[in-house]
């Protein structure tokens, strides 16, 4: 087995879950997140030989993920807003409390603008600020301001729907 | 109001999702590359096949008028130019670098869609006009031996089909394409703005 293949397998086993959650945060739809995950790792496979280790693997990989998500709009299939009331009602009948909260959180993220969804999901994944700044190419100072605003927005949306 | 830390706690409670096996992804990546190569090959093959056919028509049939050869040449030019435009679009889309800064990717995308819009409007119109001029030149000699009735019938069919193709099929398709591309450009611009804010 080639070293590239081994390297790819290592990256996949370490990051596939995180990438999937990032894609799910962006699309709010698990089928689309599955498609995006595949697209991301196909791009990783295609570019792995060119990766020179100038940044961390995670930064490089998340950048591909962010760009793949942004590129995904060309298919015009993206889900932007979800009918929260209907969704919550549906979830409440079928799943437990913890799962309800997770689903609701995803739905609230899907109410944010596209770039904010990606930033907040990276933050929820506990990616350091400096790395998010490098992935998204936003200055750290500007990013802190943005994150402060997005956190507030997300908390407000969540609280609003939690009461429904 | 729910604190962000609480939301992060909820986020952490997620269970692992069942994802495709890595070997499936590798197989798909390899297949994807083959499919892309096949597409490029098909575009080039179409071009390579149409040109010899036109050349064969021009060289085996002894046409008397130079207008016929001009017609054939224009047809060859149309097919070549349009195939090259399509091919370059395919390669450009494939070459969009996803490992660079997102703002640069968005910028590349915007340029791609802007060019696609030119292709689906101005370049398609030019293609339609030049191709029809080519047929006019070609028909001058080819239709000469026909009776007036047959000439009128062939012209009626040709003009009828072209008008239907351009004003009904083409316009409908073009408007759909234009709206879709414009939507893409607007979405990209909106995201560029989001990044700048």
mmCIF file of C-alpha atoms in Angstrom:
data_model
loop_
_atom_site.group_PDB
_atom_site.id
_atom_site.type_symbol
_atom_site.label_atom_id
_atom_site.label_comp_id
_atom_site.label_asym_id
_atom_site.label_seq_id
_atom_site.Cartn_x
_atom_site.Cartn_y
_atom_site.Cartn_z
ATOM 1 C CA UNK A 1 0.000 0.000 0.000
ATOM 2 C CA UNK A 2 1.395 3.438 -0.951
ATOM 3 C CA UNK A 3 2.417 5.964 1.695
ATOM 4 C CA UNK A 4 -0.133 8.421 0.256
ATOM 5 C CA UNK A 5 -2.879 5.875 0.800
ATOM 6 C CA UNK A 6 -1.743 5.320 4.394
ATOM 7 C CA UNK A 7 -1.569 9.047 5.018
ATOM 8 C CA UNK A 8 -5.047 9.448 3.551
ATOM 9 C CA UNK A 9 -6.434 6.707 5.765
ATOM 10 C CA UNK A 10 -4.915 8.348 8.852
ATOM 11 C CA UNK A 11 -6.458 11.711 7.948
ATOM 12 C CA UNK A 12 -9.821 10.102 7.263
ATOM 13 C CA UNK A 13 -9.927 8.205 10.537
ATOM 14 C CA UNK A 14 -8.877 11.299 12.526
ATOM 15 C CA UNK A 15 -11.022 13.941 10.864
ATOM 16 C CA UNK A 16 -13.980 12.380 9.044
ATOM 17 C CA UNK A 17 -16.392 12.814 11.966
ATOM 18 C CA UNK A 18 -15.361 16.433 12.506
ATOM 19 C CA UNK A 19 -15.628 17.202 8.785
ATOM 20 C CA UNK A 20 -19.041 15.568 8.665
ATOM 21 C CA UNK A 21 -20.278 17.692 11.577
ATOM 22 C CA UNK A 22 -18.917 20.812 9.882
ATOM 23 C CA UNK A 23 -20.752 19.912 6.660
ATOM 24 C CA UNK A 24 -23.911 19.133 8.616
ATOM 25 C CA UNK A 25 -23.665 22.507 10.351
ATOM 26 C CA UNK A 26 -23.392 24.168 6.947
ATOM 27 C CA UNK A 27 -26.180 22.331 5.128
ATOM 28 C CA UNK A 28 -28.476 21.336 7.996
ATOM 29 C CA UNK A 29 -29.202 18.177 6.024
ATOM 30 C CA UNK A 30 -27.534 14.835 6.680
ATOM 31 C CA UNK A 31 -27.818 13.556 3.087
ATOM 32 C CA UNK A 32 -26.133 16.694 1.765
ATOM 33 C CA UNK A 33 -23.536 16.479 4.519
ATOM 34 C CA UNK A 34 -22.744 12.902 3.400
ATOM 35 C CA UNK A 35 -22.277 14.119 -0.186
ATOM 36 C CA UNK A 36 -20.098 16.992 0.962
ATOM 37 C CA UNK A 37 -17.977 14.690 3.123
ATOM 38 C CA UNK A 38 -17.246 12.550 0.077
ATOM 39 C CA UNK A 39 -16.453 15.601 -2.040
ATOM 40 C CA UNK A 40 -14.097 16.944 0.625
ATOM 41 C CA UNK A 41 -12.149 13.718 0.918
ATOM 42 C CA UNK A 42 -11.996 13.281 -2.852
ATOM 43 C CA UNK A 43 -10.365 16.734 -2.971
ATOM 44 C CA UNK A 44 -8.043 15.711 -0.143
ATOM 45 C CA UNK A 45 -7.065 12.599 -2.107
ATOM 46 C CA UNK A 46 -6.426 14.673 -5.242
ATOM 47 C CA UNK A 47 -4.325 17.281 -3.428
ATOM 48 C CA UNK A 48 -2.527 15.193 -0.830
ATOM 49 C CA UNK A 49 0.602 14.798 -2.941
ATOM 50 C CA UNK A 50 0.848 18.587 -3.236
ATOM 51 C CA UNK A 51 0.497 19.141 0.515
ATOM 52 C CA UNK A 52 3.897 20.288 1.744
ATOM 53 C CA UNK A 53 3.143 20.570 5.407
ATOM 54 C CA UNK A 54 3.394 24.372 5.406
ATOM 55 C CA UNK A 55 0.328 24.482 7.638
ATOM 56 C CA UNK A 56 -1.175 21.920 9.993
ATOM 57 C CA UNK A 57 -3.053 19.070 8.321
ATOM 58 C CA UNK A 58 -6.189 20.180 10.179
ATOM 59 C CA UNK A 59 -5.930 23.757 8.838
ATOM 60 C CA UNK A 60 -5.397 22.496 5.306
ATOM 61 C CA UNK A 61 -8.250 20.011 5.595
ATOM 62 C CA UNK A 62 -10.696 22.489 7.134
ATOM 63 C CA UNK A 63 -9.846 24.983 4.421
ATOM 64 C CA UNK A 64 -10.761 22.389 1.785
ATOM 65 C CA UNK A 65 -13.968 21.700 3.728
ATOM 66 C CA UNK A 66 -14.919 25.382 3.949
ATOM 67 C CA UNK A 67 -14.206 25.885 0.237
ATOM 68 C CA UNK A 68 -16.088 22.737 -0.752
ATOM 69 C CA UNK A 69 -19.082 23.927 1.264
ATOM 70 C CA UNK A 70 -18.927 27.341 -0.407
ATOM 71 C CA UNK A 71 -18.556 25.713 -3.824
ATOM 72 C CA UNK A 72 -21.566 23.539 -3.078
ATOM 73 C CA UNK A 73 -23.884 26.441 -3.818
ATOM 74 C CA UNK A 74 -23.237 25.864 -7.515
ATOM 75 C CA UNK A 75 -25.588 22.923 -7.245
ATOM 76 C CA UNK A 76 -28.271 25.283 -5.915
ATOM 77 C CA UNK A 77 -29.439 22.600 -3.550
ATOM 78 C CA UNK A 78 -28.345 24.205 -0.346
ATOM 79 C CA UNK A 79 -30.765 24.366 2.509
ATOM 80 C CA UNK A 80 -30.893 27.824 3.947
ATOM 81 C CA UNK A 81 -33.678 28.011 6.411
ATOM 82 C CA UNK A 82 -35.613 25.289 8.097
ATOM 83 C CA UNK A 83 -39.085 25.413 9.515
ATOM 84 C CA UNK A 84 -38.045 25.105 13.132
ATOM 85 C CA UNK A 85 -41.534 24.724 14.554
ATOM 86 C CA UNK A 86 -42.308 21.751 12.364
ATOM 87 C CA UNK A 87 -38.877 20.254 12.914
ATOM 88 C CA UNK A 88 -39.056 20.501 16.672
ATOM 89 C CA UNK A 89 -42.501 18.966 16.758
ATOM 90 C CA UNK A 90 -41.295 16.092 14.626
ATOM 91 C CA UNK A 91 -38.205 15.521 16.722
ATOM 92 C CA UNK A 92 -40.111 15.659 20.006
ATOM 93 C CA UNK A 93 -42.241 12.729 19.024
ATOM 94 C CA UNK A 94 -39.455 10.481 17.872
ATOM 95 C CA UNK A 95 -36.307 11.083 19.863
ATOM 96 C CA UNK A 96 -34.991 11.690 23.357
ATOM 97 C CA UNK A 97 -34.205 15.015 24.994
ATOM 98 C CA UNK A 98 -30.467 14.996 24.271
ATOM 99 C CA UNK A 99 -31.027 14.218 20.613
ATOM 100 C CA UNK A 100 -33.699 16.939 20.462
ATOM 101 C CA UNK A 101 -31.216 19.507 21.740
ATOM 102 C CA UNK A 102 -28.569 18.458 19.204
ATOM 103 C CA UNK A 103 -31.041 18.581 16.329
ATOM 104 C CA UNK A 104 -32.329 21.951 17.467
ATOM 105 C CA UNK A 105 -28.777 23.276 17.641
ATOM 106 C CA UNK A 106 -28.173 22.214 14.032
ATOM 107 C CA UNK A 107 -31.397 23.872 12.943
ATOM 108 C CA UNK A 108 -30.411 27.075 14.700
ATOM 109 C CA UNK A 109 -27.000 27.047 13.009
ATOM 110 C CA UNK A 110 -28.759 26.702 9.654
ATOM 111 C CA UNK A 111 -30.504 30.027 10.359
ATOM 112 C CA UNK A 112 -27.169 31.863 10.338
ATOM 113 C CA UNK A 113 -25.548 33.274 7.175
ATOM 114 C CA UNK A 114 -23.353 30.754 5.290
ATOM 115 C CA UNK A 115 -19.931 31.991 6.399
ATOM 116 C CA UNK A 116 -21.103 32.333 10.016
ATOM 117 C CA UNK A 117 -22.309 28.719 10.026
ATOM 118 C CA UNK A 118 -18.827 27.538 9.128
ATOM 119 C CA UNK A 119 -17.113 29.754 11.694
ATOM 120 C CA UNK A 120 -19.405 28.783 14.560
ATOM 121 C CA UNK A 121 -19.173 25.079 13.729
ATOM 122 C CA UNK A 122 -15.374 25.298 13.771
ATOM 123 C CA UNK A 123 -15.648 27.009 17.138
ATOM 124 C CA UNK A 124 -17.989 24.343 18.486
ATOM 125 C CA UNK A 125 -15.399 21.795 17.344
ATOM 126 C CA UNK A 126 -12.963 23.684 19.598
ATOM 127 C CA UNK A 127 -10.675 24.712 16.757
ATOM 128 C CA UNK A 128 -8.420 27.489 18.166
ATOM 129 C CA UNK A 129 -9.125 31.086 17.117
ATOM 130 C CA UNK A 130 -5.759 31.399 15.364
ATOM 131 C CA UNK A 131 -6.513 28.321 13.277
ATOM 132 C CA UNK A 132 -10.028 29.503 12.370
ATOM 133 C CA UNK A 133 -8.483 32.816 11.316
ATOM 134 C CA UNK A 134 -6.010 30.961 9.132
ATOM 135 C CA UNK A 135 -8.685 28.669 7.636
ATOM 136 C CA UNK A 136 -11.088 31.465 6.794
ATOM 137 C CA UNK A 137 -8.432 34.105 6.100
ATOM 138 C CA UNK A 138 -10.018 36.604 8.445
ATOM 139 C CA UNK A 139 -7.723 38.633 10.728
ATOM 140 C CA UNK A 140 -7.791 37.396 14.302
ATOM 141 C CA UNK A 141 -9.055 40.724 15.602
ATOM 142 C CA UNK A 142 -11.888 40.819 13.090
ATOM 143 C CA UNK A 143 -12.654 37.169 13.792
ATOM 144 C CA UNK A 144 -13.035 37.789 17.538
ATOM 145 C CA UNK A 145 -15.579 40.518 16.839
ATOM 146 C CA UNK A 146 -17.424 38.267 14.400
ATOM 147 C CA UNK A 147 -17.420 35.311 16.779
ATOM 148 C CA UNK A 148 -18.762 37.430 19.621
ATOM 149 C CA UNK A 149 -21.664 38.499 17.395
ATOM 150 C CA UNK A 150 -22.328 34.981 16.027
ATOM 151 C CA UNK A 151 -22.313 33.464 19.540
ATOM 152 C CA UNK A 152 -24.923 35.968 20.646
ATOM 153 C CA UNK A 153 -27.033 35.373 17.557
ATOM 154 C CA UNK A 154 -26.909 31.611 17.988
ATOM 155 C CA UNK A 155 -27.746 31.782 21.687
ATOM 156 C CA UNK A 156 -30.695 34.063 20.951
ATOM 157 C CA UNK A 157 -32.049 31.822 18.183
ATOM 158 C CA UNK A 158 -31.626 28.730 20.357
ATOM 159 C CA UNK A 159 -33.381 30.252 23.341
ATOM 160 C CA UNK A 160 -36.205 31.480 21.129
ATOM 161 C CA UNK A 161 -36.904 28.046 19.697
ATOM 162 C CA UNK A 162 -36.297 26.230 22.947
ATOM 163 C CA UNK A 163 -39.367 27.989 24.296
ATOM 164 C CA UNK A 164 -41.566 26.768 21.431
ATOM 165 C CA UNK B 1 -30.596 33.286 27.095
ATOM 166 C CA UNK B 2 -28.710 30.049 26.549
ATOM 167 C CA UNK B 3 -24.989 30.580 27.138
ATOM 168 C CA UNK B 4 -22.644 29.561 24.357
ATOM 169 C CA UNK B 5 -20.848 27.191 26.734
ATOM 170 C CA UNK B 6 -24.117 25.307 27.203
ATOM 171 C CA UNK B 7 -24.474 25.013 23.451
ATOM 172 C CA UNK B 8 -20.942 23.674 23.241
ATOM 173 C CA UNK B 9 -21.824 21.053 25.845
ATOM 174 C CA UNK B 10 -24.809 20.002 23.735
ATOM 175 C CA UNK B 11 -22.525 19.836 20.678
ATOM 176 C CA UNK B 12 -20.101 17.541 22.492
ATOM 177 C CA UNK B 13 -22.855 15.074 23.347
ATOM 178 C CA UNK B 14 -23.122 14.003 19.712
ATOM 179 C CA UNK B 15 -22.549 10.382 18.962
ATOM 180 C CA UNK B 16 -20.313 9.185 16.154
ATOM 181 C CA UNK B 17 -22.131 8.991 12.837
ATOM 182 C CA UNK B 18 -21.779 5.977 10.590
ATOM 183 C CA UNK B 19 -19.668 7.189 7.694
ATOM 184 C CA UNK B 20 -18.530 5.456 4.509
ATOM 185 C CA UNK B 21 -15.500 3.217 4.783
ATOM 186 C CA UNK B 22 -12.245 4.869 3.703
ATOM 187 C CA UNK B 23 -11.745 2.328 0.902
ATOM 188 C CA UNK B 24 -15.093 3.422 -0.577
ATOM 189 C CA UNK B 25 -13.867 7.024 -0.656
ATOM 190 C CA UNK B 26 -10.583 6.025 -2.305
ATOM 191 C CA UNK B 27 -12.455 3.987 -4.934
ATOM 192 C CA UNK B 28 -14.802 6.910 -5.594
ATOM 193 C CA UNK B 29 -11.882 9.349 -5.874
ATOM 194 C CA UNK B 30 -10.192 7.121 -8.445
ATOM 195 C CA UNK B 31 -13.468 6.643 -10.350
ATOM 196 C CA UNK B 32 -14.099 10.394 -10.263
ATOM 197 C CA UNK B 33 -10.748 11.074 -11.889
ATOM 198 C CA UNK B 34 -11.461 8.483 -14.624
ATOM 199 C CA UNK B 35 -14.902 9.992 -15.289
ATOM 200 C CA UNK B 36 -13.382 13.435 -15.643
ATOM 201 C CA UNK B 37 -10.735 12.145 -18.062
ATOM 202 C CA UNK B 38 -13.489 10.433 -20.070
ATOM 203 C CA UNK B 39 -15.472 13.676 -20.280
ATOM 204 C CA UNK B 40 -12.445 15.594 -21.555
ATOM 205 C CA UNK B 41 -11.719 12.765 -23.982
ATOM 206 C CA UNK B 42 -15.336 12.834 -25.238
ATOM 207 C CA UNK B 43 -15.199 16.597 -25.859
ATOM 208 C CA UNK B 44 -11.937 16.282 -27.770
ATOM 209 C CA UNK B 45 -13.202 13.197 -29.667
ATOM 210 C CA UNK B 46 -16.317 15.102 -30.798
ATOM 211 C CA UNK B 47 -14.145 17.877 -32.102
ATOM 212 C CA UNK B 48 -11.696 15.502 -33.744
ATOM 213 C CA UNK B 49 -14.536 13.558 -35.413
ATOM 214 C CA UNK B 50 -16.597 16.477 -36.733
ATOM 215 C CA UNK B 51 -13.653 18.179 -38.401
ATOM 216 C CA UNK B 52 -12.592 15.177 -40.564
ATOM 217 C CA UNK B 53 -16.243 14.617 -41.575
ATOM 218 C CA UNK B 54 -16.493 18.228 -42.804
ATOM 219 C CA UNK B 55 -13.125 17.882 -44.488
ATOM 220 C CA UNK B 56 -14.279 14.625 -46.114
ATOM 221 C CA UNK B 57 -17.458 16.301 -47.452
ATOM 222 C CA UNK B 58 -15.419 19.187 -48.841
ATOM 223 C CA UNK B 59 -12.798 16.996 -50.489
ATOM 224 C CA UNK B 60 -14.885 14.124 -51.931
ATOM 225 C CA UNK B 61 -17.747 16.152 -53.385
ATOM 226 C CA UNK B 62 -16.607 18.364 -56.193
ATOM 227 C CA UNK B 63 -18.357 21.616 -55.308
ATOM 228 C CA UNK B 64 -18.276 24.282 -57.987
ATOM 229 C CA UNK B 65 -18.827 27.380 -55.871
ATOM 230 C CA UNK B 66 -16.454 28.859 -53.352
ATOM 231 C CA UNK B 67 -19.413 29.818 -51.117
ATOM 232 C CA UNK B 68 -19.921 26.107 -50.300
ATOM 233 C CA UNK B 69 -16.348 25.812 -49.049
ATOM 234 C CA UNK B 70 -16.776 29.027 -47.064
ATOM 235 C CA UNK B 71 -19.891 27.467 -45.504
ATOM 236 C CA UNK B 72 -18.021 24.282 -44.581
ATOM 237 C CA UNK B 73 -15.130 26.294 -43.178
ATOM 238 C CA UNK B 74 -17.483 28.401 -41.034
ATOM 239 C CA UNK B 75 -19.173 25.238 -39.732
ATOM 240 C CA UNK B 76 -15.763 23.813 -38.803
ATOM 241 C CA UNK B 77 -14.843 27.086 -37.080
ATOM 242 C CA UNK B 78 -18.112 27.118 -35.119
ATOM 243 C CA UNK B 79 -17.732 23.560 -33.893
ATOM 244 C CA UNK B 80 -14.054 24.070 -33.016
ATOM 245 C CA UNK B 81 -14.613 27.336 -31.180
ATOM 246 C CA UNK B 82 -17.625 26.121 -29.217
ATOM 247 C CA UNK B 83 -15.971 22.813 -28.283
ATOM 248 C CA UNK B 84 -12.880 24.682 -27.098
ATOM 249 C CA UNK B 85 -14.986 27.052 -24.997
ATOM 250 C CA UNK B 86 -16.829 24.124 -23.394
ATOM 251 C CA UNK B 87 -13.574 22.283 -22.795
ATOM 252 C CA UNK B 88 -11.930 25.303 -21.212
ATOM 253 C CA UNK B 89 -14.973 25.812 -18.950
ATOM 254 C CA UNK B 90 -14.759 22.220 -17.783
ATOM 255 C CA UNK B 91 -11.043 22.490 -17.072
ATOM 256 C CA UNK B 92 -11.459 25.869 -15.316
ATOM 257 C CA UNK B 93 -14.108 24.494 -12.991
ATOM 258 C CA UNK B 94 -11.965 21.486 -12.229
ATOM 259 C CA UNK B 95 -8.935 23.679 -11.562
ATOM 260 C CA UNK B 96 -10.590 25.864 -8.933
ATOM 261 C CA UNK B 97 -8.122 25.535 -6.076
ATOM 262 C CA UNK B 98 -9.886 24.468 -2.909
ATOM 263 C CA UNK B 99 -6.766 24.566 -0.776
ATOM 264 C CA UNK B 100 -6.425 28.350 -1.013
ATOM 265 C CA UNK B 101 -8.060 31.136 1.009
ATOM 266 C CA UNK B 102 -11.891 31.019 0.807
ATOM 267 C CA UNK B 103 -12.054 34.623 -0.433
ATOM 268 C CA UNK B 104 -9.869 33.642 -3.419
ATOM 269 C CA UNK B 105 -12.032 30.582 -4.117
ATOM 270 C CA UNK B 106 -15.134 32.760 -4.091
ATOM 271 C CA UNK B 107 -13.405 35.173 -6.425
ATOM 272 C CA UNK B 108 -12.484 32.352 -8.827
ATOM 273 C CA UNK B 109 -16.051 31.074 -8.683
ATOM 274 C CA UNK B 110 -17.494 34.474 -9.426
ATOM 275 C CA UNK B 111 -15.235 34.810 -12.483
ATOM 276 C CA UNK B 112 -16.213 31.316 -13.613
ATOM 277 C CA UNK B 113 -19.931 32.048 -13.416
ATOM 278 C CA UNK B 114 -19.527 35.446 -15.035
ATOM 279 C CA UNK B 115 -17.797 33.770 -17.988
ATOM 280 C CA UNK B 116 -20.439 31.040 -18.055
ATOM 281 C CA UNK B 117 -23.057 33.734 -18.348
ATOM 282 C CA UNK B 118 -21.242 35.230 -21.338
ATOM 283 C CA UNK B 119 -21.105 31.753 -22.892
ATOM 284 C CA UNK B 120 -24.793 31.096 -22.413
ATOM 285 C CA UNK B 121 -25.790 34.468 -23.844
ATOM 286 C CA UNK B 122 -23.363 36.275 -26.169
ATOM 287 C CA UNK B 123 -21.202 33.349 -27.284
ATOM 288 C CA UNK B 124 -24.248 31.120 -27.881
ATOM 289 C CA UNK B 125 -25.849 33.899 -29.938
ATOM 290 C CA UNK B 126 -22.672 34.364 -31.998
ATOM 291 C CA UNK B 127 -22.533 30.575 -32.497
ATOM 292 C CA UNK B 128 -26.140 30.551 -33.716
ATOM 293 C CA UNK B 129 -25.604 33.447 -36.130
ATOM 294 C CA UNK B 130 -22.333 32.167 -37.602
ATOM 295 C CA UNK B 131 -23.711 28.626 -37.944
ATOM 296 C CA UNK B 132 -26.723 29.952 -39.857
ATOM 297 C CA UNK B 133 -24.516 32.060 -42.108
ATOM 298 C CA UNK B 134 -22.489 28.899 -42.729
ATOM 299 C CA UNK B 135 -25.655 27.032 -43.773
ATOM 300 C CA UNK B 136 -26.747 29.894 -46.028
ATOM 301 C CA UNK B 137 -23.397 29.711 -47.847
ATOM 302 C CA UNK B 138 -23.648 25.929 -48.027
ATOM 303 C CA UNK B 139 -27.232 25.954 -49.318
ATOM 304 C CA UNK B 140 -26.482 28.351 -52.212
ATOM 305 C CA UNK B 141 -24.906 25.572 -54.262
ATOM 306 C CA UNK B 142 -26.509 22.526 -52.662
ATOM 307 C CA UNK B 143 -30.029 23.810 -53.333
ATOM 308 C CA UNK B 144 -29.359 24.994 -56.864
ATOM 309 C CA UNK B 145 -30.421 21.755 -58.636
ATOM 310 C CA UNK B 146 -33.645 21.540 -56.579
ATOM 311 C CA UNK B 147 -37.012 22.513 -58.011
ATOM 312 C CA UNK B 148 -38.545 25.720 -56.657
ATOM 313 C CA UNK B 149 -41.116 23.716 -54.731
ATOM 314 C CA UNK B 150 -38.477 21.539 -53.079
ATOM 315 C CA UNK B 151 -36.330 24.588 -52.342
ATOM 316 C CA UNK B 152 -39.267 26.255 -50.639
ATOM 317 C CA UNK B 153 -40.028 23.079 -48.675
ATOM 318 C CA UNK B 154 -36.422 22.609 -47.471
ATOM 319 C CA UNK B 155 -36.120 26.286 -46.582
ATOM 320 C CA UNK B 156 -39.440 26.187 -44.782
ATOM 321 C CA UNK B 157 -38.291 23.202 -42.718
ATOM 322 C CA UNK B 158 -34.877 24.702 -42.022
ATOM 323 C CA UNK B 159 -36.099 28.193 -41.096
ATOM 324 C CA UNK B 160 -38.999 26.738 -39.120
ATOM 325 C CA UNK B 161 -36.723 24.517 -37.088
ATOM 326 C CA UNK B 162 -34.164 27.284 -36.493
ATOM 327 C CA UNK B 163 -36.830 29.751 -35.372
ATOM 328 C CA UNK B 164 -38.402 27.156 -33.084
ATOM 329 C CA UNK B 165 -34.994 26.166 -31.707
ATOM 330 C CA UNK B 166 -33.893 29.746 -31.131
ATOM 331 C CA UNK B 167 -37.069 31.539 -30.067
ATOM 332 C CA UNK B 168 -38.730 28.758 -28.130
ATOM 333 C CA UNK B 169 -36.291 26.078 -26.984
ATOM 334 C CA UNK B 170 -33.251 28.338 -26.843
ATOM 335 C CA UNK B 171 -34.894 31.329 -25.143
ATOM 336 C CA UNK B 172 -36.540 29.109 -22.560
ATOM 337 C CA UNK B 173 -33.301 27.316 -21.798
ATOM 338 C CA UNK B 174 -31.278 30.533 -21.858
ATOM 339 C CA UNK B 175 -33.567 32.306 -19.405
ATOM 340 C CA UNK B 176 -33.405 29.325 -17.067
ATOM 341 C CA UNK B 177 -29.625 29.210 -17.331
ATOM 342 C CA UNK B 178 -29.301 32.999 -16.950
ATOM 343 C CA UNK B 179 -31.462 33.033 -13.804
ATOM 344 C CA UNK B 180 -29.547 30.113 -12.306
ATOM 345 C CA UNK B 181 -26.138 31.665 -12.978
ATOM 346 C CA UNK B 182 -27.274 35.072 -11.748
ATOM 347 C CA UNK B 183 -28.500 33.412 -8.578
ATOM 348 C CA UNK B 184 -25.072 31.807 -8.148
ATOM 349 C CA UNK B 185 -23.262 35.110 -8.685
ATOM 350 C CA UNK B 186 -25.535 36.885 -6.204
ATOM 351 C CA UNK B 187 -25.000 34.135 -3.628
ATOM 352 C CA UNK B 188 -21.233 34.339 -4.069
ATOM 353 C CA UNK B 189 -21.232 38.145 -3.803
ATOM 354 C CA UNK B 190 -23.350 37.893 -0.685
ATOM 355 C CA UNK B 191 -20.837 35.485 0.839
ATOM 356 C CA UNK B 192 -17.922 37.716 -0.140
ATOM 357 C CA UNK B 193 -19.708 40.529 1.693
ATOM 358 C CA UNK B 194 -20.194 38.294 4.712
ATOM 359 C CA UNK B 195 -16.464 37.648 4.786
ATOM 360 C CA UNK B 196 -15.651 41.333 4.572
ATOM 361 C CA UNK B 197 -18.015 42.394 7.346
#
